[in-house]
mmCIF file of C-alpha atoms in Angstrom:
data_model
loop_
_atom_site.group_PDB
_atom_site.id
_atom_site.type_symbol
_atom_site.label_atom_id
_atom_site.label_comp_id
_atom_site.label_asym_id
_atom_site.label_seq_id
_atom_site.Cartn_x
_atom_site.Cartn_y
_atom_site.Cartn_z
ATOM 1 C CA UNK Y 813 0.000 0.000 0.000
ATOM 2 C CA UNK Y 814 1.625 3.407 -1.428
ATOM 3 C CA UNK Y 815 0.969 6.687 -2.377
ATOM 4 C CA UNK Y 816 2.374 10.616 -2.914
ATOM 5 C CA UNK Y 817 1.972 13.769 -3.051
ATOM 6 C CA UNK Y 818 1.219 14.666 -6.857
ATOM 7 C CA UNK Y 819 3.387 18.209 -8.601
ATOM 8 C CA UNK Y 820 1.477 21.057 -8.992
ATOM 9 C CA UNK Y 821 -1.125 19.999 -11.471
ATOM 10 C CA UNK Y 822 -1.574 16.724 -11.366
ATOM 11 C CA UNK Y 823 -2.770 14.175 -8.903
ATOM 12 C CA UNK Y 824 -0.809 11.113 -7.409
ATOM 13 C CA UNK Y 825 -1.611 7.724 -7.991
ATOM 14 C CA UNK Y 826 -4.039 5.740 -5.097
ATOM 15 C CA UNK Y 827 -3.371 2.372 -4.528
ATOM 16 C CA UNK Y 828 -7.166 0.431 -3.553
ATOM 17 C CA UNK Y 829 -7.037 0.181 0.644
ATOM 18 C CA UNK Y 830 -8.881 -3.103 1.208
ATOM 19 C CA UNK Y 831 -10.000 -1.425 5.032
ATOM 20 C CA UNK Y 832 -12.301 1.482 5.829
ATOM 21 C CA UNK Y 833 -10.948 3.866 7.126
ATOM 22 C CA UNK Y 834 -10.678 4.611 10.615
ATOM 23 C CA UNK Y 835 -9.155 6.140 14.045
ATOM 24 C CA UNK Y 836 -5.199 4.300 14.039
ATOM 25 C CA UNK Y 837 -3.696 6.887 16.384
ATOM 26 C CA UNK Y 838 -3.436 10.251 18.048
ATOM 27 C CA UNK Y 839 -0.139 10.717 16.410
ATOM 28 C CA UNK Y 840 0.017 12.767 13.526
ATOM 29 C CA UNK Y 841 0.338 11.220 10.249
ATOM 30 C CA UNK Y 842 1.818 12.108 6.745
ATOM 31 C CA UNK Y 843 1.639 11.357 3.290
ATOM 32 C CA UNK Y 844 4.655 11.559 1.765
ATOM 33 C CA UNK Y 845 6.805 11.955 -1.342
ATOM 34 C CA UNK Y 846 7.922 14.549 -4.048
ATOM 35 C CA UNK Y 847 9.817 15.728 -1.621
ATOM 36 C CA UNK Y 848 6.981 17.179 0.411
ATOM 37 C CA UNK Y 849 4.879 15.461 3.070
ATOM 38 C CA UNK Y 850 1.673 16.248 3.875
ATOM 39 C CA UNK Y 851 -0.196 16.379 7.702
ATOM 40 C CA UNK Y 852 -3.164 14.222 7.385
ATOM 41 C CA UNK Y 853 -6.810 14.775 10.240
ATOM 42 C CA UNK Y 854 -5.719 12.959 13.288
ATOM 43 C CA UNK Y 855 -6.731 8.985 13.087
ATOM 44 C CA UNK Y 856 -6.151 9.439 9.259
ATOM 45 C CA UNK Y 857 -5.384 5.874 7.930
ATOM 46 C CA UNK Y 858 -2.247 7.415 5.192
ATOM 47 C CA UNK Y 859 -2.647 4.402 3.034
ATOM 48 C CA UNK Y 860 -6.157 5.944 1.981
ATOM 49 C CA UNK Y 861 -4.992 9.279 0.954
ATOM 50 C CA UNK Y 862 -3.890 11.221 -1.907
ATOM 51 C CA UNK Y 863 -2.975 14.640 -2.324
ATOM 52 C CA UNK Y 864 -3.645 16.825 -5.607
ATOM 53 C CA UNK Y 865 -1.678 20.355 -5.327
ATOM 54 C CA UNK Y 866 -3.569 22.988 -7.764
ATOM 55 C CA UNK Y 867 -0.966 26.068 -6.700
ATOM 56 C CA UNK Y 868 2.789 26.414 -6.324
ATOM 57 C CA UNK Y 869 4.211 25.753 -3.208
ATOM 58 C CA UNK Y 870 5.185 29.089 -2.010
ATOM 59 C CA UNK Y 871 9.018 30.077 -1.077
ATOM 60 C CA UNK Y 872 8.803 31.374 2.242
ATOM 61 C CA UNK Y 873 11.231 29.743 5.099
ATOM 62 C CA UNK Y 874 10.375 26.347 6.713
ATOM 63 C CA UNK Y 875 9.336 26.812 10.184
ATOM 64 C CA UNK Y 876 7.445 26.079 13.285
ATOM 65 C CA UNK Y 877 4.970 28.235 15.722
ATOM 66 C CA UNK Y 878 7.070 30.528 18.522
ATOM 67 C CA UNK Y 879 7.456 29.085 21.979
ATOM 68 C CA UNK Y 880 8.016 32.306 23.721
ATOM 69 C CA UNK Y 881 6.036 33.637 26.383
ATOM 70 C CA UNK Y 882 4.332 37.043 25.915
ATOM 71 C CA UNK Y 883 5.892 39.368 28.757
ATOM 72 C CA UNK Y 884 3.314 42.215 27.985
ATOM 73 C CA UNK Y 885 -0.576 41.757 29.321
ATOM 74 C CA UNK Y 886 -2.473 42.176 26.213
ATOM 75 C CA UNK Y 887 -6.668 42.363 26.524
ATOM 76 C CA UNK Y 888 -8.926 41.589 22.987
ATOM 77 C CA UNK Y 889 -10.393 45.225 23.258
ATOM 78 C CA UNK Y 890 -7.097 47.132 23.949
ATOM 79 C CA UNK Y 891 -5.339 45.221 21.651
ATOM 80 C CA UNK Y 892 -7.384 45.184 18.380
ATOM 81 C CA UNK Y 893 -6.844 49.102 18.464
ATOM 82 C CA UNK Y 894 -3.653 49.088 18.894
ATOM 83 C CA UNK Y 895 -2.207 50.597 15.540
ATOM 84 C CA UNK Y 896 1.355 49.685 16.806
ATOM 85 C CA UNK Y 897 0.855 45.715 16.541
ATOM 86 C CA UNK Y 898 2.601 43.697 13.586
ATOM 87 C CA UNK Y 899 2.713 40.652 12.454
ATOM 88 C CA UNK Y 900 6.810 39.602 11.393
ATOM 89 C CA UNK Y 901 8.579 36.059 10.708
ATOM 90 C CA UNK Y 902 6.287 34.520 8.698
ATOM 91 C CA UNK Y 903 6.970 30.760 8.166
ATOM 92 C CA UNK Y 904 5.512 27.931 5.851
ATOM 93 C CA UNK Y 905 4.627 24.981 7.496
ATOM 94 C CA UNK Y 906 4.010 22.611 4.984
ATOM 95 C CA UNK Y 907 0.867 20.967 3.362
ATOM 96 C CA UNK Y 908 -2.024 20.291 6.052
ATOM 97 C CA UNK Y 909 -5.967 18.365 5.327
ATOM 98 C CA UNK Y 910 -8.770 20.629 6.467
ATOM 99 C CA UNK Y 911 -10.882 17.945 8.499
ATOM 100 C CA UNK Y 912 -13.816 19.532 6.754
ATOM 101 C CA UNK Y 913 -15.111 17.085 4.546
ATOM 102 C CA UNK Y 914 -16.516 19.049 1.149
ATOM 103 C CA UNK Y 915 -17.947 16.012 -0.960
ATOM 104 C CA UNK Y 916 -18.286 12.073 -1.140
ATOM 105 C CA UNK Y 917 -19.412 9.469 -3.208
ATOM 106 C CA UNK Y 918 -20.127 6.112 -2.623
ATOM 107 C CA UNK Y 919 -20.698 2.800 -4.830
ATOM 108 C CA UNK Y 920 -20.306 -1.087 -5.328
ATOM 109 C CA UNK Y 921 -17.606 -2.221 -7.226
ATOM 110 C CA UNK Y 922 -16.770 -3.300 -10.176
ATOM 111 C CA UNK Y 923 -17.237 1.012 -11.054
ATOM 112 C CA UNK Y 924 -15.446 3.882 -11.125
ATOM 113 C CA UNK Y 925 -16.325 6.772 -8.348
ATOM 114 C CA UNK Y 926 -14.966 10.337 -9.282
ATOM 115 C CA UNK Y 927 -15.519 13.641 -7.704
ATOM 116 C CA UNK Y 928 -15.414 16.517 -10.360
ATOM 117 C CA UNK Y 929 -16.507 19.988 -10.117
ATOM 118 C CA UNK Y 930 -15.348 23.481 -8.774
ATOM 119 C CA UNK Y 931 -15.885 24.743 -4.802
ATOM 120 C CA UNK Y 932 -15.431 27.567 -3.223
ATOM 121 C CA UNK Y 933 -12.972 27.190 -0.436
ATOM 122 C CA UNK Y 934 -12.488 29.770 2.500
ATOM 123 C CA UNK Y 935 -8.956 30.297 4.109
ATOM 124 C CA UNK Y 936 -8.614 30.438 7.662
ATOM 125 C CA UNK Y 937 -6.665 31.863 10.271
ATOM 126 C CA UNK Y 938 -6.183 32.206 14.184
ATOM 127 C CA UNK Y 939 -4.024 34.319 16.650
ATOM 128 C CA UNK Y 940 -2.976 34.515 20.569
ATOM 129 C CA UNK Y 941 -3.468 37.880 20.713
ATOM 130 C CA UNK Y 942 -6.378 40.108 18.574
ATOM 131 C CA UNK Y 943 -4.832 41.281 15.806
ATOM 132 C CA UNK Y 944 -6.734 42.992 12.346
ATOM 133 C CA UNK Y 945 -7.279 40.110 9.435
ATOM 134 C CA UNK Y 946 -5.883 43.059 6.719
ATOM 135 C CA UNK Y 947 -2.480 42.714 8.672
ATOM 136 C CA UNK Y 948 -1.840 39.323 8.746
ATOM 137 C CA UNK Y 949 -3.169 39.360 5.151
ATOM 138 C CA UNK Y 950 -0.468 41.751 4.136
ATOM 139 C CA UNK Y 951 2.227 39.147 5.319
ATOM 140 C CA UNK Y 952 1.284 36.282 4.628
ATOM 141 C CA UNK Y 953 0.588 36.946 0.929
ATOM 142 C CA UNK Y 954 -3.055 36.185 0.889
ATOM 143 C CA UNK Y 955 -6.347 37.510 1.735
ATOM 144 C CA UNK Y 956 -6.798 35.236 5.192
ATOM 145 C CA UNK Y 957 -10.673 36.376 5.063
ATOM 146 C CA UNK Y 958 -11.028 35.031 1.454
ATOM 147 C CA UNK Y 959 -12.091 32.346 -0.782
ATOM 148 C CA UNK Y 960 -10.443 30.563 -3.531
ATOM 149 C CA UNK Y 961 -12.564 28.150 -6.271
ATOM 150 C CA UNK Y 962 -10.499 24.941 -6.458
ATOM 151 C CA UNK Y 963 -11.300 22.146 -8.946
ATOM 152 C CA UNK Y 964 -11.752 18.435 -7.702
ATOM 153 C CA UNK Y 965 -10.656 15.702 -9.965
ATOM 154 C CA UNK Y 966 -10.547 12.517 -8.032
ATOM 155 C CA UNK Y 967 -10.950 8.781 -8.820
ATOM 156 C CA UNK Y 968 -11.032 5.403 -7.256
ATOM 157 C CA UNK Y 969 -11.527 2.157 -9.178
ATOM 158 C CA UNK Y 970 -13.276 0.250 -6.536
ATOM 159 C CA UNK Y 971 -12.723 -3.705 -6.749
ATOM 160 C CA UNK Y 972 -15.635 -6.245 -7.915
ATOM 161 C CA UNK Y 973 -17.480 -7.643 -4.817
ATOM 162 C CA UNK Y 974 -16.645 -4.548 -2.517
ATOM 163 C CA UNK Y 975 -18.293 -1.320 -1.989
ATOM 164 C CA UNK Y 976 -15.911 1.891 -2.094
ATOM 165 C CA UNK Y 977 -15.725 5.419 -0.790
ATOM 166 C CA UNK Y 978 -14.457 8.617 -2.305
ATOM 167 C CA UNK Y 979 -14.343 11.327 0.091
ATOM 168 C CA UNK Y 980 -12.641 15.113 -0.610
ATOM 169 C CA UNK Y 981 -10.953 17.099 1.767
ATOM 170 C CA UNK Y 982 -9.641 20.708 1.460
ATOM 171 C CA UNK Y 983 -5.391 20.826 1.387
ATOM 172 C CA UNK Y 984 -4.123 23.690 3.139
ATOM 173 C CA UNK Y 985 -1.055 25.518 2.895
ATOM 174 C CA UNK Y 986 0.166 26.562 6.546
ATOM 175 C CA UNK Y 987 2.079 29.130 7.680
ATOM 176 C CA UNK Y 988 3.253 31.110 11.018
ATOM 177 C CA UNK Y 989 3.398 34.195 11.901
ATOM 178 C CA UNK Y 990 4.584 36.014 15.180
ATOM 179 C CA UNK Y 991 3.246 39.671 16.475
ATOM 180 C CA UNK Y 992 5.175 42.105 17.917
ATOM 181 C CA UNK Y 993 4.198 45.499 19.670
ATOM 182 C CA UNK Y 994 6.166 48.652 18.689
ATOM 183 C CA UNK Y 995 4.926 50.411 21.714
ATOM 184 C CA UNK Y 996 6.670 48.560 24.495
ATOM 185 C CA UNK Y 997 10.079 48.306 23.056
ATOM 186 C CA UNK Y 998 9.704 45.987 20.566
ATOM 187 C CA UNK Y 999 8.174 43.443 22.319
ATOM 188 C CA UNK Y 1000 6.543 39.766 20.994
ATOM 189 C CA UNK Y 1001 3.094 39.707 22.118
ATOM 190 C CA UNK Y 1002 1.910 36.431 20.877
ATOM 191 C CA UNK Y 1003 1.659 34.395 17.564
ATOM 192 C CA UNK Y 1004 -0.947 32.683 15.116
ATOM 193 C CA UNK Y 1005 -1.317 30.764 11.787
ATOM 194 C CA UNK Y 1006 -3.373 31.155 8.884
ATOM 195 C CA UNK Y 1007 -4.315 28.506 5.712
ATOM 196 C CA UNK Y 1008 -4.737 29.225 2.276
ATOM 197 C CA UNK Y 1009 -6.872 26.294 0.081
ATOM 198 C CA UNK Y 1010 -4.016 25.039 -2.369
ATOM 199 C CA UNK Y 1011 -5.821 21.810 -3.774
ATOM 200 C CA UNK Y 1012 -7.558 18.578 -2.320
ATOM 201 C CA UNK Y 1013 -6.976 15.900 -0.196
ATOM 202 C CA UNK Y 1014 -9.178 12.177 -1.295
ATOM 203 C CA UNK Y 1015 -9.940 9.772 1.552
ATOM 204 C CA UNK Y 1016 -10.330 6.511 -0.538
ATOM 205 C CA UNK Y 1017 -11.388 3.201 0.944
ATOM 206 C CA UNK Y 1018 -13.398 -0.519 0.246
ATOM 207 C CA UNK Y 1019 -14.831 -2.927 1.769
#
């Protein structure tokens, strides 16, 4: 049982699970190749997924969410007006699956299942600290309050005597992002993350 991450363009090659697909641990888990791996809903099974990539992967640096601690007491409603906050070190994270399940189909095999048509998918985005969208927007590279149309093109040959699943999944690209506050000398008040819809993720399964 195999499969990879498919190039921009194109989707990777799913090799028929012969289990549903289930809970298998709280670890995360990856799908992996190309040179990229992908972070998968927790109890993914990875044998069931494939990954197909509709944008270039962008060029930031690699990097992982800041473990300081914020020294200076920040409150939602002082902070949101507080024209001195900005958002710096912006890192990609990799590939993530939205857990957000956008379309399925279902059917007995021998057949063909296939998910094709065009969906609206929002990007999303969090922080420690309250912080205006249209900043983090202007670092990340993307509008983080946005939608982008993405085009699903999956398959799954499902085996004679079983019954299969096709399910679609939004991929994310994530990235980090600290904030700093130019009032108190300079000081890192907290940190967030933000997605932007790249492509799809396909759960595929028989039994």
């Amino acid at each position: 049982m195999a499969c990879a991450v498919a190039g921009v363009g194109a989707m990777a090659m799913m090799v028929a699970p012969q289990a549903q697909a289930g809970p298998a641990s709280d670890a995360p888990s990856l799908v992996s190749g190309a040179g990229a791996a992908t972070r998968l809903p927790s109890g993914a099974v990875p044998g069931h997924w494939i990954v197909d990539r509709q944008a270039p992967a962008p060029t930031l640096p690699q990097g992982t969410p800041a473990t300081k601690s914020a020294t200076v007491p920040q409150t939602p409603g002082t902070v949101d007006s507080d024209i001195t906050l900005e958002v710096r070190d912006v890192r990609y994270a990799g590939q993530v699956c939205g857990s957000g399940r956008v379309d399925m189909v279902t059917g007995p095999g021998p057949m063909t299942l296939t998910l094709t048509q065009s969906r609206a998918i929002a990007s999303t985005w969090s922080a420690s600290v309250s912080i205006a969208a249209w900043k983090v927007s202007s670092q990340v590279g993307f509008s983080v309050t946005d939608t982008a149309t993405r085009t699903e093109a999956g398959s799954y040959v499902v085996p004679a005597g079983q019954f299969g699943y096709l399910e679609a999944y939004p991929l994310y690209d994530l990235f980090y992002y600290d904030i700093y506050s130019r009032a108190v000398t300079d000081h890192w008040v907290g940190n967030g993350s933000a997605q932007h819809p790249v492509g799809y993720c396909y759960n595929a399964w028989s039994n």
